[in-house]
C-alpha cells in the first residue's frame, strides 16, 4: 500500500472509533511514533506502553483525525 492509502485507512478507522483495527492489520514491527516534541517511540511495544500511560492519565472527551498529509516516504495525521 502507498503512504496515501495507509494514511487514509488510519484516518477513516480512527474517525469510526476503530483504531485497534489499524494496529492489528497495518502496523509493522518497526513502526515509529514521532511526537510534536520530537520524542520518538519505536516498535509496537514502546508505542503500546506510551498509549497505556496516556490513556490511564487522560480522559478523552472527543477526538477526530485529519489528513493524511502525505510526503515522499510517509504521512502525518493531525489528531
Coordinates of C-alpha atoms in Angstrom, one line a residue:
X1 CA 0.0 0.0 0.0
X2 CA 1.1 3.6 -0.6
X3 CA 1.6 6.1 2.2
X4 CA -1.6 7.9 1.0
X5 CA -3.6 4.7 1.2
X6 CA -2.3 3.8 4.6
X7 CA -2.9 7.3 5.9
X8 CA -6.4 7.3 4.6
X9 CA -7.2 4.0 6.2
X10 CA -5.9 5.2 9.5
X11 CA -8.0 8.4 9.4
X12 CA -11.1 6.5 8.4
X13 CA -10.7 3.9 11.1
X14 CA -9.8 6.4 13.8
X15 CA -12.9 8.5 13.0
X16 CA -15.0 5.4 13.2
X17 CA -13.6 4.6 16.7
X18 CA -11.8 1.5 15.3
X19 CA -8.2 2.4 15.7
X20 CA -7.5 -1.0 17.1
X21 CA -8.2 -2.4 13.6
X22 CA -5.3 -0.3 12.3
X23 CA -2.9 -1.7 14.9
X24 CA -3.9 -5.3 14.2
X25 CA -3.9 -5.1 10.4
X26 CA -1.3 -2.5 9.3
X27 CA 1.4 -1.9 11.9
X28 CA 4.9 -3.1 11.2
X29 CA 7.1 -4.4 14.0
X30 CA 9.3 -1.4 13.0
X31 CA 6.6 1.2 13.4
X32 CA 7.6 4.6 14.8
X33 CA 5.6 7.3 16.5
X34 CA 7.1 10.8 16.4
X35 CA 5.6 13.3 18.8
X36 CA 5.4 17.0 18.1
X37 CA 8.2 17.5 20.7
X38 CA 10.5 15.3 18.7
X39 CA 10.3 12.3 21.1
X40 CA 10.3 9.0 19.2
X41 CA 8.7 5.7 20.2
X42 CA 10.0 2.7 18.2
X43 CA 8.2 -0.6 17.8
X44 CA 4.9 -1.8 18.8
X45 CA 5.9 -2.4 22.5
X46 CA 7.1 1.2 23.1
X47 CA 4.0 2.6 21.3
X48 CA 1.6 0.4 23.3
X49 CA 3.4 1.4 26.5
X50 CA 3.0 5.0 25.6
X51 CA -0.7 4.5 24.8
X52 CA -1.3 2.7 28.1
X53 CA 0.3 5.5 30.1
X54 CA -1.5 8.2 28.1
X55 CA -4.9 6.5 28.4
X56 CA -4.5 6.0 32.2
X57 CA -3.6 9.6 32.7
X58 CA -6.2 11.3 30.4
X59 CA -9.9 11.4 29.9
X60 CA -11.0 11.6 26.2
X61 CA -14.0 13.9 25.7
X62 CA -13.9 13.6 21.9
X63 CA -11.4 13.0 19.1
X64 CA -11.0 13.2 15.4
X65 CA -8.3 12.7 12.8
X66 CA -7.5 14.9 9.8
X67 CA -5.4 14.0 6.8
X68 CA -3.4 12.2 5.8
X69 CA -0.7 14.7 4.9
X70 CA 1.5 12.7 2.5
X71 CA 5.2 13.0 2.0
X72 CA 7.6 11.1 -0.2
X73 CA 8.1 8.2 2.1
X74 CA 5.3 8.5 4.7
X75 CA 2.4 10.5 6.1
X76 CA 1.3 12.5 9.1
X77 CA -2.1 12.7 10.7
X78 CA -3.4 15.5 12.9
X79 CA -5.4 14.2 15.8

